XYZ file of N, CA and C in Angstrom:
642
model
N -19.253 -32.524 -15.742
C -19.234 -31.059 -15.843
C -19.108 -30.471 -14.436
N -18.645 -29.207 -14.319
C -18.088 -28.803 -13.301
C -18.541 -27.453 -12.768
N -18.871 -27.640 -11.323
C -19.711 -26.123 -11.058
C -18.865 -25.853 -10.079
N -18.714 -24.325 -10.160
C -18.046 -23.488 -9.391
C -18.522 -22.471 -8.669
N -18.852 -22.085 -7.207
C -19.209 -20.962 -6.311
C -18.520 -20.370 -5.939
N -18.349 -18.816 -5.838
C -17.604 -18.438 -4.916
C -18.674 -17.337 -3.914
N -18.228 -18.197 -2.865
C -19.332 -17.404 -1.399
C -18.237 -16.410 -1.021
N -18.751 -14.894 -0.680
C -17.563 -14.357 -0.080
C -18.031 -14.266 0.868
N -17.159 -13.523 1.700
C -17.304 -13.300 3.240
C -18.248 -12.053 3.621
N -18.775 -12.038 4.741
C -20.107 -11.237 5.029
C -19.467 -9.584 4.577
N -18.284 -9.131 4.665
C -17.820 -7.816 5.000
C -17.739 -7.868 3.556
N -17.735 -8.654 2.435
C -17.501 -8.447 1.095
C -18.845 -8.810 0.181
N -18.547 -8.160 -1.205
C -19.910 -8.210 -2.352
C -18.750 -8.689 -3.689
N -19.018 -9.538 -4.375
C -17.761 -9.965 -5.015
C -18.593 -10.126 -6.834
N -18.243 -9.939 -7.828
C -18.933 -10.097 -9.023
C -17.703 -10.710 -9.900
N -18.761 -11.594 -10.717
C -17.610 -12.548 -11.453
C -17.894 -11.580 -12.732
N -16.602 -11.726 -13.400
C -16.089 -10.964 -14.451
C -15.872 -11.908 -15.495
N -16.077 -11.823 -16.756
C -16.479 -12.864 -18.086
C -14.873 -12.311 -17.829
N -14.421 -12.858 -19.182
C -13.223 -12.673 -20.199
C -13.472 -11.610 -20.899
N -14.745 -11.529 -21.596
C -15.020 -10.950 -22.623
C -15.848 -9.489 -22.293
N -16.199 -9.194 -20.924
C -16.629 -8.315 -20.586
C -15.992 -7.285 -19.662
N -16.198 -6.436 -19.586
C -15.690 -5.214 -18.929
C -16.203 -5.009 -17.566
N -15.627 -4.948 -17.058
C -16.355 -4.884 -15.006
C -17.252 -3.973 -15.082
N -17.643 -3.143 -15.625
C -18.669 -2.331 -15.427
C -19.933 -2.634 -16.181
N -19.812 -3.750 -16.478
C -20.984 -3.963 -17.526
C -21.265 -5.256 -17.003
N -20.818 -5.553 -15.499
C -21.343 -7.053 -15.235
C -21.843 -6.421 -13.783
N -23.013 -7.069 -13.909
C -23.860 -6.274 -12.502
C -24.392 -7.101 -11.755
N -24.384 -8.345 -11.992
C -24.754 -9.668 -11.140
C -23.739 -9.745 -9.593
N -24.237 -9.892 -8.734
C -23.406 -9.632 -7.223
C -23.354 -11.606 -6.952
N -22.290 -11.409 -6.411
C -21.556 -12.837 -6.618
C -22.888 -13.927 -5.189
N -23.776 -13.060 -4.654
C -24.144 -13.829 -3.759
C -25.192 -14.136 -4.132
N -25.681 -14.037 -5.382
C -27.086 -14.627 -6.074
C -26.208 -15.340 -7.385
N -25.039 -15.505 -7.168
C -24.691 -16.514 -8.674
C -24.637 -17.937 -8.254
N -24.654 -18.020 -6.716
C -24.575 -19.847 -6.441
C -25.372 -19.851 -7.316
N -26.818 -19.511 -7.435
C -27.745 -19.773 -7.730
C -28.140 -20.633 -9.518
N -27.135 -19.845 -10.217
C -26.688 -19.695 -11.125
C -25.376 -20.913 -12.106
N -25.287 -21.684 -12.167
C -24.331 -22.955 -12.011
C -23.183 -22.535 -13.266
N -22.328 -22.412 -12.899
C -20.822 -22.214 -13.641
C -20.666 -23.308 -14.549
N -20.323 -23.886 -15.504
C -20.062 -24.524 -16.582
C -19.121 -24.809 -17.062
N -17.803 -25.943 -17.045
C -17.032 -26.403 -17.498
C -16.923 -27.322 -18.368
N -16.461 -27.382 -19.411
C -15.785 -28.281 -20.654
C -15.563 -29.836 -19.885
N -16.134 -30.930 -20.085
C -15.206 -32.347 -19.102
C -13.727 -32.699 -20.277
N -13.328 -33.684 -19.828
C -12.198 -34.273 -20.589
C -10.817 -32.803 -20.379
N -10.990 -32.849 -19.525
C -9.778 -31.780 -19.120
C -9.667 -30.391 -19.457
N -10.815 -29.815 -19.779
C -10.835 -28.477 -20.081
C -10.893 -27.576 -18.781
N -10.149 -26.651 -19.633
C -9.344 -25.127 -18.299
C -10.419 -24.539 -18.462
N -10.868 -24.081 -17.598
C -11.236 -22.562 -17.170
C -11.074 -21.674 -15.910
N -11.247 -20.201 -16.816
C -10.501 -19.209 -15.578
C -11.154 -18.716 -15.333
N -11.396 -18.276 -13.626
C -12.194 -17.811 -12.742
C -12.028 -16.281 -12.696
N -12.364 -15.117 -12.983
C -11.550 -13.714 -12.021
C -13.402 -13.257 -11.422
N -12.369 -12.908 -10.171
C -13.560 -11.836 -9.329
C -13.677 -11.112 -8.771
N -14.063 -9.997 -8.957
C -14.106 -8.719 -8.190
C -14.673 -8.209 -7.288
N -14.208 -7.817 -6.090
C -14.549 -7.978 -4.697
C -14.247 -6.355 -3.973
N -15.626 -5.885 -3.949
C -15.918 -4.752 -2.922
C -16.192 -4.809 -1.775
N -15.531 -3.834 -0.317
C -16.075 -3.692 0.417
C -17.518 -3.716 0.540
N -18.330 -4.120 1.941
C -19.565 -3.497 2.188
C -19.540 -2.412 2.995
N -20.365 -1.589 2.946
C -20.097 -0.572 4.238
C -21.158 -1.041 5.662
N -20.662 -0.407 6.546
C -20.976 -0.658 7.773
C -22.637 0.430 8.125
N -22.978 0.630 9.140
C -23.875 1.788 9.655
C -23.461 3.177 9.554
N -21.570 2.718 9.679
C -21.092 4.354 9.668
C -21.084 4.979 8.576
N -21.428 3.893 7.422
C -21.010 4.319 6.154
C -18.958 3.882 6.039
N -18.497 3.109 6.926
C -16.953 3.188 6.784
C -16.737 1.400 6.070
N -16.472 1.057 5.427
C -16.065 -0.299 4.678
C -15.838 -1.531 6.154
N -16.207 -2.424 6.096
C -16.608 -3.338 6.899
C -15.656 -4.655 7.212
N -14.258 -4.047 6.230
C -13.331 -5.351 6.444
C -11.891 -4.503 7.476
N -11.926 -3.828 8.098
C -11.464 -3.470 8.901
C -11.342 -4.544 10.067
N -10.126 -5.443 9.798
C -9.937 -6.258 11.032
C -10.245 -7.733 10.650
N -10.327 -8.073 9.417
C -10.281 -9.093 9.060
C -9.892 -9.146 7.819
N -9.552 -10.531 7.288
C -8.311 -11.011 6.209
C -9.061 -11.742 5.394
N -10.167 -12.299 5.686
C -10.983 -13.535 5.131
C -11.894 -12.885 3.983
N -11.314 -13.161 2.838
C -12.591 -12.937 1.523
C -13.810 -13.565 1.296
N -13.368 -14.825 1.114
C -15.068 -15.970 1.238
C -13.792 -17.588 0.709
N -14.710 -18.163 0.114
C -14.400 -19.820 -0.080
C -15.057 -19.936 -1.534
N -14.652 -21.040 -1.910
C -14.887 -21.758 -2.755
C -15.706 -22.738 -2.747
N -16.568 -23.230 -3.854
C -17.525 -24.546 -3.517
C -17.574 -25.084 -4.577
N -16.918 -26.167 -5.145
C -16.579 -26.811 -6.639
C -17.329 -28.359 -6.585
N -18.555 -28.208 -7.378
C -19.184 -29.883 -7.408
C -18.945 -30.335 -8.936
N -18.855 -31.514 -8.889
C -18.691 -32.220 -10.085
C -19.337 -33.695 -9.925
N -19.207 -34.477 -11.417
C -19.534 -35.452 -12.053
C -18.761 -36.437 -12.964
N -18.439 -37.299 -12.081
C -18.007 -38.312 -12.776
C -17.917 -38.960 -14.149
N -17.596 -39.777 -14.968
C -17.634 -40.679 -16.016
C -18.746 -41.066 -16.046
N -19.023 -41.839 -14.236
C -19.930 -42.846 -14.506
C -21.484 -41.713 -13.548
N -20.836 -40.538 -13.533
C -22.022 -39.852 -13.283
C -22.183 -39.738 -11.522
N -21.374 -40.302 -10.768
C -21.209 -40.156 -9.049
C -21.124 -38.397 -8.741
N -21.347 -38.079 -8.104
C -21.663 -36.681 -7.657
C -20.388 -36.492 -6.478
N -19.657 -35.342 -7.134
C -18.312 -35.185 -5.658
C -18.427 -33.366 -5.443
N -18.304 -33.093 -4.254
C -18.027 -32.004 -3.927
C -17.052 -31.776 -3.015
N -16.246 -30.038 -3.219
C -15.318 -30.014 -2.280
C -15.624 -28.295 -1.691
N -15.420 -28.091 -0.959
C -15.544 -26.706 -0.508
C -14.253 -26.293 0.557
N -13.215 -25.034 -0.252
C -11.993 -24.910 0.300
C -12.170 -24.342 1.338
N -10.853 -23.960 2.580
C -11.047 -23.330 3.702
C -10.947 -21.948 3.053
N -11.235 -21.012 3.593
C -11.465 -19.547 3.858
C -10.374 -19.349 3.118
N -10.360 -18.237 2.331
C -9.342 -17.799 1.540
C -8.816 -16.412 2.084
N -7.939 -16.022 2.432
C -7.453 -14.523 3.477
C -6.728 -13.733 1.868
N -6.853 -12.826 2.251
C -5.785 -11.689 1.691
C -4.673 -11.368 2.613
N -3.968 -10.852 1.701
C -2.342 -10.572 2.071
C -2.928 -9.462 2.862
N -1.839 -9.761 3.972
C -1.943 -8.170 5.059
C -1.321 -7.319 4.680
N -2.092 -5.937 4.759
C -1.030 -4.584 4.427
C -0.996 -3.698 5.561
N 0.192 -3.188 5.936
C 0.409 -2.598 7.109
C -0.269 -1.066 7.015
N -1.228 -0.564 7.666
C -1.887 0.482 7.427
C -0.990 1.837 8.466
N -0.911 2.519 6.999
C 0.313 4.106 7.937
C -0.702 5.111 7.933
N -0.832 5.867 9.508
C -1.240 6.693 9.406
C -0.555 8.215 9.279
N 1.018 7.748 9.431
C 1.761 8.817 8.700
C 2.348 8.778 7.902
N 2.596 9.411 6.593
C 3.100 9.084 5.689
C 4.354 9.836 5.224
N 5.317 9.527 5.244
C 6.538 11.045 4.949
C 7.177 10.450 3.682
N 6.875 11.480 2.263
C 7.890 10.778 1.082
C 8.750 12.362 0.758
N 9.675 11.762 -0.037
C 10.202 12.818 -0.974
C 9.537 13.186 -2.261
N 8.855 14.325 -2.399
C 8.757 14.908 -3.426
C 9.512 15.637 -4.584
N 10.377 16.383 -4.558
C 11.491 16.709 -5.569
C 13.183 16.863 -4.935
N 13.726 16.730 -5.747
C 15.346 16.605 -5.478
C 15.505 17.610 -7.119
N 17.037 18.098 -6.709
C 16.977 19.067 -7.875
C 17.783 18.207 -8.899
N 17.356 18.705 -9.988
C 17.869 17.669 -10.962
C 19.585 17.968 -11.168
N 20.125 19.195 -10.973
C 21.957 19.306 -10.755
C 22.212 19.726 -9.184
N 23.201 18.973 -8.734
C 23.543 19.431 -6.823
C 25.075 19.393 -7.688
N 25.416 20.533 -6.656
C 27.050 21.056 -6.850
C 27.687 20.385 -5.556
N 28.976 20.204 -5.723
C 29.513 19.744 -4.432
C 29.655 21.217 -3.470
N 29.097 20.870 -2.287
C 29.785 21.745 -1.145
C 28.597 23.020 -1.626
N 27.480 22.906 -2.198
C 26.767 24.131 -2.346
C 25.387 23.379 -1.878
N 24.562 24.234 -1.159
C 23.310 23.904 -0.429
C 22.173 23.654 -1.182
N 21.112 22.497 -1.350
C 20.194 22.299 -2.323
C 19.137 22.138 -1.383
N 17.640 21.834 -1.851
C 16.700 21.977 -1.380
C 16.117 20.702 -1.429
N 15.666 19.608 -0.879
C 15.221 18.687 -0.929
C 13.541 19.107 -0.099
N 12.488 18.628 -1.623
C 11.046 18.917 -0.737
C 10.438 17.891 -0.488
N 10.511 17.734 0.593
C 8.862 16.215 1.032
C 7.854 16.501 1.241
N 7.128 15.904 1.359
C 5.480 15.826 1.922
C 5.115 14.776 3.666
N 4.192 15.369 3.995
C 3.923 14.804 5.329
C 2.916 14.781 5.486
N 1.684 13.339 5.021
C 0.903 13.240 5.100
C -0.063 12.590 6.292
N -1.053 13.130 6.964
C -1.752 12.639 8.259
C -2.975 11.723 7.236
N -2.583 10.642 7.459
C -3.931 9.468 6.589
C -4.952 9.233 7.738
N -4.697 9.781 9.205
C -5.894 9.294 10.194
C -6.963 10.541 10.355
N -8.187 10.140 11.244
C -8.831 10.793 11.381
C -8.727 11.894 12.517
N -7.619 12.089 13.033
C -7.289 12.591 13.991
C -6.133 13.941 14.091
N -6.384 14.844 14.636
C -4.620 16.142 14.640
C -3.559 15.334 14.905
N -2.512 15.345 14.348
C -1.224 14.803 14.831
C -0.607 15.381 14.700
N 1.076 15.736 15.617
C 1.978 16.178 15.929
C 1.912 16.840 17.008
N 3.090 17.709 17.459
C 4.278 18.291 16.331
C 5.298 17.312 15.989
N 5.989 17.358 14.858
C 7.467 16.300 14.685
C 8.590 17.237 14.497
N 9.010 16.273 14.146
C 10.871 16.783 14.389
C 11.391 15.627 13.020
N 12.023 16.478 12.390
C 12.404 15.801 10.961
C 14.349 15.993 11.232
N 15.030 14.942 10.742
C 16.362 15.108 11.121
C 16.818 13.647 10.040
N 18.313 13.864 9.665
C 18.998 12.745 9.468
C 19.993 12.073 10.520
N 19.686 10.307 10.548
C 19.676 9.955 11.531
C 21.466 9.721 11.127
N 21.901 9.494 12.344
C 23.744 9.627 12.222
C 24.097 8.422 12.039
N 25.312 8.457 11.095
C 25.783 7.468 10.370
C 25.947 6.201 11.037
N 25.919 4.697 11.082
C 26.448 3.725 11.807
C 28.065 3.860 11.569
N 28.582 3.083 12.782
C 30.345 3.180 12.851
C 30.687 2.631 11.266
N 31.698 2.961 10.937
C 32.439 2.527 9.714
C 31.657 3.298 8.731
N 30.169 3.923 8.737
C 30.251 4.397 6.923
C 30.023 6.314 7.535
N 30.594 6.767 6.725
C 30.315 8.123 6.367
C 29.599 8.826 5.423
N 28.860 9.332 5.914
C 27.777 10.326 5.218
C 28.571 11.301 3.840
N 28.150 10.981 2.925
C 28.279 12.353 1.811
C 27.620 13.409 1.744
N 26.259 13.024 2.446
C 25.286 14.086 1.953
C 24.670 14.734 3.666
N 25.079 15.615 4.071
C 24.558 16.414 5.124
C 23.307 17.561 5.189
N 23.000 17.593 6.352
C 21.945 18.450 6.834
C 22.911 19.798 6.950
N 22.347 21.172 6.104
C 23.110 21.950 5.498
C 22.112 22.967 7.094
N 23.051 23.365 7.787
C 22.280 24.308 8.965
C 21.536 23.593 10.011
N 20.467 23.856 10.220
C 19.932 23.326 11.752
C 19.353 21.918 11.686
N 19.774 21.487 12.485
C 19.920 19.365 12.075
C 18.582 18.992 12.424
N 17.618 19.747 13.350
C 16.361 19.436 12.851
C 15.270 20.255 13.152
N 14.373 19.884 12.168
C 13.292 20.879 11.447
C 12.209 20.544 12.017
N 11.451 21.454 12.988
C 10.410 21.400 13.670
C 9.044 21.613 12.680
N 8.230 20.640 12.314
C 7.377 20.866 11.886
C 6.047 20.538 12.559
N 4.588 21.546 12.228
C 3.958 22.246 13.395
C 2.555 20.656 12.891
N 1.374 20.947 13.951
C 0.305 20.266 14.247
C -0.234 19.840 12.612
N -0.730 18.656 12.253
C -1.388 18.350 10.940
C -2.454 17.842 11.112
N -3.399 18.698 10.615
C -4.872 18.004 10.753
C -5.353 17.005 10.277
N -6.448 16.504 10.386
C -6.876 14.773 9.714
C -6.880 15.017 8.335
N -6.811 13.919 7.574
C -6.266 13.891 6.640
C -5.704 15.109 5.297
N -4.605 15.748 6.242
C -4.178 16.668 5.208
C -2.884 16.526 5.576
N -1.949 17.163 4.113
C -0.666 16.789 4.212
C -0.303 18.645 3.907
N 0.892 18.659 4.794
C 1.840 19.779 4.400
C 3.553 19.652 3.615
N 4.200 20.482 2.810
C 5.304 20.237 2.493
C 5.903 21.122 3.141
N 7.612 20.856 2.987
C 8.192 21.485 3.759
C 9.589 21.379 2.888
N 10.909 22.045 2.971
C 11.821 22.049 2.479
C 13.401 21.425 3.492
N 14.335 20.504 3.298
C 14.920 20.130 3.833
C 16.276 20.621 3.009
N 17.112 21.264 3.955
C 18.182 21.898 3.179
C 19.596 20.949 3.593
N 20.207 20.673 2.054
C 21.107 19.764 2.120
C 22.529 20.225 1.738
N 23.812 19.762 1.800
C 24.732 19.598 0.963
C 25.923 18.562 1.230
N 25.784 18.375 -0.403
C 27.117 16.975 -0.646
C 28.185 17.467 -0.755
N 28.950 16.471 0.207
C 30.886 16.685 0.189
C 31.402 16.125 -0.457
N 30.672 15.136 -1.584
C 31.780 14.256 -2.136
C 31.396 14.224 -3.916
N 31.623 14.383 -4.787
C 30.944 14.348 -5.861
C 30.651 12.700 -7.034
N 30.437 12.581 -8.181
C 29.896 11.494 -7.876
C 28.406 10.826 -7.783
N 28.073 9.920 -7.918
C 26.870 9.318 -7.422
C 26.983 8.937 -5.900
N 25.951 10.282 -5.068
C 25.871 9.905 -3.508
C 24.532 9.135 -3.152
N 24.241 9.226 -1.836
C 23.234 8.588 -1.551
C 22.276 9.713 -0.302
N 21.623 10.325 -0.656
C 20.978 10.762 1.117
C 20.036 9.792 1.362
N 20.879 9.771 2.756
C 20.377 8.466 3.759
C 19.575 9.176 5.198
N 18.796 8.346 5.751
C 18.592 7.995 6.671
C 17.809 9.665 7.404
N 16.880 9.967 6.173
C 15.877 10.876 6.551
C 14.656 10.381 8.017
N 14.916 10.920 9.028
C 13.560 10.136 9.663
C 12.959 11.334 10.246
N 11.540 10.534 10.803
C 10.709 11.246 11.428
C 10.264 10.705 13.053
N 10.233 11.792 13.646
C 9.915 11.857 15.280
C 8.586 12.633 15.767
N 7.865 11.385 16.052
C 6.229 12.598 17.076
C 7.119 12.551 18.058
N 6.718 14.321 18.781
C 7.188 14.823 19.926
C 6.148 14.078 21.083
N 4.931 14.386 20.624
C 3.865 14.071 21.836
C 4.045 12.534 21.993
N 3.859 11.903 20.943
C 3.884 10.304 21.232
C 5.150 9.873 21.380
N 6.006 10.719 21.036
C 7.524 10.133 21.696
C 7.968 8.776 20.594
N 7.187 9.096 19.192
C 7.254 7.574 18.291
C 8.766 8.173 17.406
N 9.588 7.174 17.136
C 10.075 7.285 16.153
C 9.706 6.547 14.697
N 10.185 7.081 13.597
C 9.457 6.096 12.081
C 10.541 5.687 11.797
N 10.376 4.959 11.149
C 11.305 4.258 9.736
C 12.130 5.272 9.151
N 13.352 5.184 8.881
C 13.765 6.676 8.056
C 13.368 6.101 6.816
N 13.290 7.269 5.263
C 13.154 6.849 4.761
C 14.245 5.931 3.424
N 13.587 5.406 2.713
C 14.878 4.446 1.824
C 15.061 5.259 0.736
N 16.856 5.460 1.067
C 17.934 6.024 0.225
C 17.303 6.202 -1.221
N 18.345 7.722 -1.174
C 17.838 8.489 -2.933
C 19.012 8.796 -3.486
N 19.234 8.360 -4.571
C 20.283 8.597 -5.112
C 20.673 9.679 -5.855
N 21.540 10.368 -6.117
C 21.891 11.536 -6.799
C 23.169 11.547 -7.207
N 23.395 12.435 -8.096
C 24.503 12.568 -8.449
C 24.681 14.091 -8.229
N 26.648 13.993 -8.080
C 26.907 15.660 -7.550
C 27.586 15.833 -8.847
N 28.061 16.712 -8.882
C 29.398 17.398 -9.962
C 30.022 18.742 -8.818
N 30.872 18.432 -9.594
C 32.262 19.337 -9.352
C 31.389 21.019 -9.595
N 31.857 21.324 -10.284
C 30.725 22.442 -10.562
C 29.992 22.676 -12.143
């Protein structure tokens, strides 16, 4: 028979979840279940592990895995046929890294009909995710590489000064467009520029639309 631990890592509180139960109705914290011995079927029987894993918070009150990848390990003992005692305990188990943005720029609406050669309104959002004022930026589409041509242009002043954003709040703003070609186009290559930090972003990835004639 087969026992299973899972130790997490100091910055985490982790609770094992039945099959049959609902996460909110299991209140046992995964660092008093060593205690507790997991139970497997011998002669080749499956069983499935799931576990749910919260931050701890720090002194600041701010979540405590800031800067590390490591969840906890595993500790699996078992028993032989003839009854010999084996244990294994895996290396550190990491989570996938996610790149943390503290600016965030999406598109919010596109109009559902664009005419060719007539000016539409494209609205985004510009969100500050840090704890800090940021800006001013400068919003613009970035110019075509050699060989492809743009369908869809910046309709008037090519770029849009937008003002200081406080910690975590987002403002919208309106980006005025129009397509020359009708068709399914593409507006490309929306980006964003801090003035003070002199950063450029990622533009963002292509939106598709369709124009008509009129």
């Amino acid at each position: 028979m087969d026992q299973v631990d899972f130790e997490p890592a100091q910055q985490w509180a982790a609770t094992r979840l039945e099959a049959d139960e609902h996460p909110s109705a299991v209140k046992s914290i995964i660092r008093d279940l060593c205690k507790q011995p997991v139970l497997i079927r011998a002669g080749g029987g499956i069983y499935n592990y799931l576990y749910q894993l919260r931050p701890l918070s720090g002194e600041s009150g701010q979540p405590k895995t800031e800067g590390s990848s490591i969840l906890g390990k595993f500790q699996i003992t078992w028993r032989t046929n003839l009854g010999e005692p084996g244990r294994l305990q895996t290396q550190n188990i990491h989570s996938t890294p996610t790149a943390s943005k503290d600016i965030d720029l999406r598109v919010v609406k596109v109009p559902p009909v664009i005419f060719l050669e007539r000016p539409f309104m494209v609205n985004l959002c510009l969100t500050n995710q840090s704890d800090k004022t940021v800006g001013p930026f400068e919003v613009f589409v970035a110019p075509s590489v050699p060989g492809e041509e743009k369908s869809v242009l910046v309709n008037g002043l090519q770029k849009l000064i937008l003002p200081l954003v406080e910690a975590f709040e987002s403002i919208n703003f309106d980006l005025s467009m129009v397509a020359t070609q009708v068709g399914v186009q593409k507006i490309s290559g929306i980006t964003l520029y801090a003035v003070q930090e002199k950063k450029l972003y990622e533009p963002l990835s292509d939106i598709e639309i369709f124009v008509d004639a009129e």
